[in-house]
Structures are given as structure tokens and as C-alpha cells.
PDB file of C-alpha atoms and ligand atoms in Angstrom:
ATOM      1  CA  MET A  14      20.688  -3.468 -12.475  1.00 94.00           C
ATOM      2  CA  LEU A  15      18.424  -4.500  -9.624  1.00 98.00           C
ATOM      3  CA  ARG A  16      17.163  -2.447  -6.710  1.00 98.00           C
ATOM      4  CA  ILE A  17      15.122  -3.623  -3.740  1.00 98.00           C
ATOM      5  CA  GLY A  18      12.854  -1.523  -1.533  1.00 98.00           C
ATOM      6  CA  ILE A  19      10.894  -2.052   1.658  1.00 98.00           C
ATOM      7  CA  GLY A  20       7.897  -0.181   3.013  1.00 98.00           C
ATOM      8  CA  PHE A  21       5.945  -0.316   6.240  1.00 98.00           C
ATOM      9  CA  ASP A  22       2.730   1.398   7.274  1.00 98.00           C
ATOM     10  CA  ILE A  23       0.276   1.313  10.148  1.00 98.00           C
ATOM     11  CA  HIS A  24      -2.999   3.132  10.828  1.00 97.00           C
ATOM     12  CA  ARG A  25      -5.589   3.149  13.562  1.00 98.00           C
ATOM     13  CA  LEU A  26      -8.966   1.513  12.940  1.00 98.00           C
ATOM     14  CA  GLU A  27     -12.086   3.350  14.088  1.00 98.00           C
ATOM     15  CA  GLU A  28     -15.811   2.882  13.721  1.00 97.00           C
ATOM     16  CA  GLY A  29     -17.530   4.936  11.042  1.00 95.00           C
ATOM     17  CA  ARG A  30     -14.521   5.039   8.712  1.00 96.00           C
ATOM     18  CA  LYS A  31     -14.066   3.204   5.422  1.00 96.00           C
ATOM     19  CA  LEU A  32     -11.691   0.258   5.198  1.00 98.00           C
ATOM     20  CA  ILE A  33      -9.799   0.686   1.943  1.00 98.00           C
ATOM     21  CA  ILE A  34      -6.952  -1.675   1.105  1.00 98.00           C
ATOM     22  CA  GLY A  35      -5.318  -1.738  -2.302  1.00 98.00           C
ATOM     23  CA  GLY A  36      -7.929   0.749  -3.497  1.00 98.00           C
ATOM     24  CA  ILE A  37     -10.732  -1.710  -2.735  1.00 98.00           C
ATOM     25  CA  GLU A  38     -13.424  -0.823  -0.210  1.00 98.00           C
ATOM     26  CA  ILE A  39     -13.887  -3.776   2.137  1.00 98.00           C
ATOM     27  CA  PRO A  40     -17.056  -4.138   4.216  1.00 98.00           C
ATOM     28  CA  SER A  41     -16.040  -3.710   7.857  1.00 98.00           C
ATOM     29  CA  GLU A  42     -17.375  -2.159  11.060  1.00 96.00           C
ATOM     30  CA  LYS A  43     -14.083  -0.245  11.382  1.00 98.00           C
ATOM     31  CA  GLY A  44     -11.950   1.651   8.904  1.00 98.00           C
ATOM     32  CA  PHE A  45      -8.728   3.643   8.824  1.00 97.00           C
ATOM     33  CA  LEU A  46      -8.316   6.863  10.725  1.00 96.00           C
ATOM     34  CA  ALA A  47      -5.774   8.792   8.645  1.00 93.00           C
ATOM     35  CA  HIS A  48      -5.210  12.088   6.873  1.00 91.00           C
ATOM     36  CA  SER A  49      -5.737  10.334   3.529  1.00 93.00           C
ATOM     37  CA  ASP A  50      -7.911   7.240   3.025  1.00 95.00           C
ATOM     38  CA  GLY A  51      -5.319   5.331   5.114  1.00 96.00           C
ATOM     39  CA  ASP A  52      -4.711   2.602   2.535  1.00 98.00           C
ATOM     40  CA  ILE A  53      -1.870   0.760   4.335  1.00 98.00           C
ATOM     41  CA  PHE A  54      -1.028  -1.414   1.329  1.00 98.00           C
ATOM     42  CA  PHE A  55      -0.684   1.484  -1.119  1.00 98.00           C
ATOM     43  CA  HIS A  56       1.266   3.512   1.455  1.00 97.00           C
ATOM     44  CA  ALA A  57       3.725   0.694   2.191  1.00 98.00           C
ATOM     45  CA  LEU A  58       4.067  -0.041  -1.526  1.00 98.00           C
ATOM     46  CA  THR A  59       4.643   3.632  -2.392  1.00 98.00           C
ATOM     47  CA  ASP A  60       7.390   3.756   0.244  1.00 98.00           C
ATOM     48  CA  ALA A  61       8.943   0.520  -1.042  1.00 98.00           C
ATOM     49  CA  ILE A  62       9.187   1.903  -4.606  1.00 98.00           C
ATOM     50  CA  LEU A  63      10.514   5.282  -3.433  1.00 98.00           C
ATOM     51  CA  GLY A  64      12.967   3.522  -1.107  1.00 98.00           C
ATOM     52  CA  ALA A  65      14.316   1.286  -3.872  1.00 98.00           C
ATOM     53  CA  LEU A  66      15.078   4.436  -5.892  1.00 97.00           C
ATOM     54  CA  CYS A  67      16.401   6.485  -2.922  1.00 97.00           C
ATOM     55  CA  LEU A  68      13.799   9.130  -3.693  1.00 96.00           C
ATOM     56  CA  GLY A  69      12.631   9.885  -0.166  1.00 94.00           C
ATOM     57  CA  ASP A  70       9.445   8.659   1.460  1.00 94.00           C
ATOM     58  CA  ILE A  71       5.709   9.166   1.280  1.00 94.00           C
ATOM     59  CA  GLY A  72       5.741  11.607   4.221  1.00 92.00           C
ATOM     60  CA  GLU A  73       8.210  13.889   2.437  1.00 93.00           C
ATOM     61  CA  LEU A  74       6.399  13.784  -0.892  1.00 92.00           C
ATOM     62  CA  PHE A  75       2.894  14.055   0.537  1.00 91.00           C
ATOM     63  CA  PRO A  76       3.062  15.748   3.977  1.00 89.00           C
ATOM     64  CA  ASP A  77       0.033  14.993   6.161  1.00 85.00           C
ATOM     65  CA  LYS A  78      -0.143  18.719   7.059  1.00 87.00           C
ATOM     66  CA  ASP A  79      -1.023  19.446   3.430  1.00 89.00           C
ATOM     67  CA  GLU A  80      -4.776  19.960   2.944  1.00 89.00           C
ATOM     68  CA  ARG A  81      -4.491  18.624  -0.623  1.00 88.00           C
ATOM     69  CA  TRP A  82      -4.046  15.103   0.753  1.00 87.00           C
ATOM     70  CA  LYS A  83      -6.947  15.231   3.204  1.00 88.00           C
ATOM     71  CA  ASN A  84      -9.094  12.121   2.583  1.00 87.00           C
ATOM     72  CA  ALA A  85      -7.036  11.610  -0.588  1.00 90.00           C
ATOM     73  CA  ASP A  86      -7.379   8.454  -2.670  1.00 94.00           C
ATOM     74  CA  SER A  87      -3.996   6.799  -2.018  1.00 96.00           C
ATOM     75  CA  LYS A  88      -3.874   5.693  -5.638  1.00 97.00           C
ATOM     76  CA  ILE A  89      -2.400   9.126  -6.389  1.00 96.00           C
ATOM     77  CA  PHE A  90       0.591   8.438  -4.117  1.00 96.00           C
ATOM     78  CA  LEU A  91       1.250   5.128  -5.837  1.00 97.00           C
ATOM     79  CA  GLN A  92       0.826   6.696  -9.276  1.00 97.00           C
ATOM     80  CA  GLU A  93       3.394   9.353  -8.385  1.00 96.00           C
ATOM     81  CA  ALA A  94       5.889   6.709  -7.191  1.00 97.00           C
ATOM     82  CA  TYR A  95       5.271   4.850 -10.472  1.00 98.00           C
ATOM     83  CA  ARG A  96       5.858   8.030 -12.488  1.00 97.00           C
ATOM     84  CA  LEU A  97       9.171   8.682 -10.694  1.00 97.00           C
ATOM     85  CA  MET A  98      10.193   5.043 -11.174  1.00 98.00           C
ATOM     86  CA  LYS A  99       9.554   5.203 -14.931  1.00 98.00           C
ATOM     87  CA  LYS A 100      11.452   8.502 -15.108  1.00 98.00           C
ATOM     88  CA  GLU A 101      14.451   6.651 -13.637  1.00 98.00           C
ATOM     89  CA  LYS A 102      13.853   3.908 -16.248  1.00 98.00           C
ATOM     90  CA  TYR A 103      13.031   1.106 -13.814  1.00 98.00           C
ATOM     91  CA  ASN A 104      10.386  -1.614 -14.047  1.00 98.00           C
ATOM     92  CA  ILE A 105       8.840  -3.727 -11.306  1.00 98.00           C
ATOM     93  CA  LEU A 106       9.900  -7.381 -11.240  1.00 98.00           C
ATOM     94  CA  ASN A 107       7.742  -8.343  -8.272  1.00 98.00           C
ATOM     95  CA  ILE A 108       6.001  -7.173  -5.139  1.00 98.00           C
ATOM     96  CA  ASP A 109       5.439  -9.165  -1.980  1.00 98.00           C
ATOM     97  CA  ALA A 110       3.426  -7.837   0.933  1.00 98.00           C
ATOM     98  CA  VAL A 111       1.994  -8.854   4.279  1.00 98.00           C
ATOM     99  CA  ILE A 112      -1.025  -7.199   5.824  1.00 98.00           C
ATOM    100  CA  VAL A 113      -1.570  -7.688   9.540  1.00 98.00           C
ATOM    101  CA  ILE A 114      -5.227  -7.186  10.440  1.00 98.00           C
ATOM    102  CA  GLU A 115      -7.399  -8.981  12.957  1.00 98.00           C
ATOM    103  CA  LYS A 116     -10.639  -8.613  11.008  1.00 96.00           C
ATOM    104  CA  PRO A 117     -12.275  -8.803   8.554  1.00 97.00           C
ATOM    105  CA  LYS A 118     -10.783 -11.673   6.559  1.00 96.00           C
ATOM    106  CA  LEU A 119      -9.089 -10.278   3.453  1.00 97.00           C
ATOM    107  CA  LEU A 120      -8.875 -13.471   1.434  1.00 96.00           C
ATOM    108  CA  PRO A 121     -12.172 -12.860  -0.441  1.00 97.00           C
ATOM    109  CA  TYR A 122     -10.773  -9.505  -1.634  1.00 98.00           C
ATOM    110  CA  ARG A 123      -7.213 -10.551  -2.406  1.00 98.00           C
ATOM    111  CA  GLU A 124      -7.670 -11.095  -6.144  1.00 98.00           C
ATOM    112  CA  LYS A 125      -9.472  -7.775  -6.546  1.00 98.00           C
ATOM    113  CA  ILE A 126      -6.651  -5.994  -4.687  1.00 98.00           C
ATOM    114  CA  ARG A 127      -3.995  -7.698  -6.823  1.00 98.00           C
ATOM    115  CA  GLU A 128      -5.839  -6.847 -10.048  1.00 98.00           C
ATOM    116  CA  ASN A 129      -6.405  -3.229  -9.061  1.00 98.00           C
ATOM    117  CA  THR A 130      -2.771  -2.757  -8.027  1.00 98.00           C
ATOM    118  CA  ALA A 131      -1.494  -4.437 -11.192  1.00 98.00           C
ATOM    119  CA  LYS A 132      -3.570  -2.045 -13.300  1.00 98.00           C
ATOM    120  CA  ILE A 133      -2.152   1.037 -11.574  1.00 98.00           C
ATOM    121  CA  LEU A 134       1.440  -0.207 -11.909  1.00 98.00           C
ATOM    122  CA  ASN A 135       1.065  -1.577 -15.440  1.00 98.00           C
ATOM    123  CA  ILE A 136       2.165  -5.095 -14.496  1.00 98.00           C
ATOM    124  CA  SER A 137       0.523  -8.500 -14.303  1.00 98.00           C
ATOM    125  CA  LYS A 138      -1.217  -9.542 -11.108  1.00 97.00           C
ATOM    126  CA  ASN A 139       1.141 -12.531 -11.060  1.00 98.00           C
ATOM    127  CA  GLN A 140       3.929 -10.104 -10.176  1.00 98.00           C
ATOM    128  CA  ILE A 141       2.114  -9.141  -6.981  1.00 98.00           C
ATOM    129  CA  PHE A 142       1.585 -11.351  -3.998  1.00 97.00           C
ATOM    130  CA  LEU A 143      -0.320 -10.396  -0.897  1.00 97.00           C
ATOM    131  CA  LYS A 144      -0.676 -12.251   2.357  1.00 97.00           C
ATOM    132  CA  ALA A 145      -3.019 -11.374   5.190  1.00 97.00           C
ATOM    133  CA  LYS A 146      -2.391 -12.472   8.749  1.00 97.00           C
ATOM    134  CA  THR A 147      -3.926 -11.793  12.116  1.00 97.00           C
ATOM    135  CA  ASN A 148      -1.821 -10.724  15.083  1.00 97.00           C
ATOM    136  CA  GLU A 149      -3.088 -13.722  17.087  1.00 96.00           C
ATOM    137  CA  LYS A 150      -5.104 -11.319  19.307  1.00 96.00           C
ATOM    138  CA  LEU A 151      -1.819  -9.850  20.631  1.00 97.00           C
ATOM    139  CA  ASP A 152      -1.214  -6.118  21.186  1.00 97.00           C
ATOM    140  CA  ALA A 153      -3.138  -3.230  19.589  1.00 97.00           C
ATOM    141  CA  ILE A 154      -3.484  -4.869  16.167  1.00 98.00           C
ATOM    142  CA  GLY A 155      -4.693  -8.045  17.849  1.00 97.00           C
ATOM    143  CA  GLU A 156      -7.316  -5.959  19.655  1.00 98.00           C
ATOM    144  CA  ASN A 157      -8.470  -4.629  16.257  1.00 97.00           C
ATOM    145  CA  LYS A 158      -7.365  -1.066  17.083  1.00 98.00           C
ATOM    146  CA  GLY A 159      -5.186  -0.829  13.999  1.00 98.00           C
ATOM    147  CA  ALA A 160      -3.680  -2.666  11.059  1.00 98.00           C
ATOM    148  CA  SER A 161      -0.271  -2.660   9.406  1.00 98.00           C
ATOM    149  CA  CYS A 162       1.370  -3.614   6.153  1.00 98.00           C
ATOM    150  CA  MET A 163       4.877  -4.498   5.037  1.00 98.00           C
ATOM    151  CA  ALA A 164       5.773  -4.495   1.359  1.00 98.00           C
ATOM    152  CA  VAL A 165       8.889  -5.403  -0.587  1.00 98.00           C
ATOM    153  CA  VAL A 166       9.489  -4.514  -4.197  1.00 98.00           C
ATOM    154  CA  LEU A 167      12.216  -5.543  -6.649  1.00 98.00           C
ATOM    155  CA  LEU A 168      13.001  -3.218  -9.535  1.00 98.00           C
ATOM    156  CA  LYS A 169      15.105  -3.731 -12.658  1.00 98.00           C
ATOM    157  CA  LYS A 170      16.612  -1.007 -14.794  1.00 98.00           C
ATOM    158  CA  GLU A 171      15.631  -0.998 -18.459  1.00 96.00           C
ATOM    159  CA  ASP A 172      18.358  -2.243 -20.787  1.00 89.00           C
TER     160      ASP A 172
HETATM  161 ZN1   ZN B 206      -0.306   5.427   5.776  1.00 65.35          ZN
END
């Protein structure tokens, strides 16, 4: 049995904050302004896994009013989604994601992000693909005021 899930996330970019995507800190003059570390890839991916399983969303599981998640490492959200997925006896077939960010260029960090994500989810990095695009200087993302991520995941129930 197959299940598909989609996730979307967006955060503001501000000076003096860290830019963390896929658990990797990327050198940048701006980083995410968020209650947690603002990792758009892990947030979108967490929501995609939860969505595939009809288990709610990241905002319900980890409310941003909760002090426990202040500046939290978003790995813990993804690990929780993984735990719930395994409890339901599902495995990940593949993940595809698009990050929309004007700068910096993410290509030099793509392999590191794929490897780090694969480790957390106990899969091979070949099951994860990640594309980075600019917004062609259009709108807020194009003005480097924020960045977004869309992620799709396909799950298969264990035999
Ligand atoms: Zn988020």
C-alpha cells in the first residue's frame, strides 16, 4: 500500500540569524527568523510525512507557542515524524523537494543536505532529491526577504 504526502514551508530571512537547511549550516548574510531554527526543508518534509499518514501537521505536534521548541533543532521534528511513520509500519520510497531561495547558491551544500537527511530517515541519499531555484527576483522571496520549500514523499507499507 502506497501513500503520498506533500509539505510546504516558508520563513522570513533576516540578518544576524543562521541559515540552516536540511540540518546543515550554510554561510549566508541572512538566516531564518522562526520560533525554531526555521529549517524549511525539514519542516516541509516533516509535514509531507505526517500528511501521507493523516497524522496532523507540524504546527499541531509542535506548537510555536511552546517554549520547548524555541530555537529548536528541527531534526527533532523530523525524527518524531519518522518515529510515527515506523509505528504505522511505513517506509520511505522517495522524497523530492524544491527550495526557493534567492541566495546563497545551495548547490555546493546539496550532497551534504541529502546525506544528513538520509541518515536521520535511515534511507539512502539516492532516495532523496533536492532542487534549489531562485524566484527570478520576483516578490518577497525574489527580494531575499524569505525562502520556501515544497516537499513530496512517497511511503510504502511493510509487507
Ligand atoms: Zn517552518
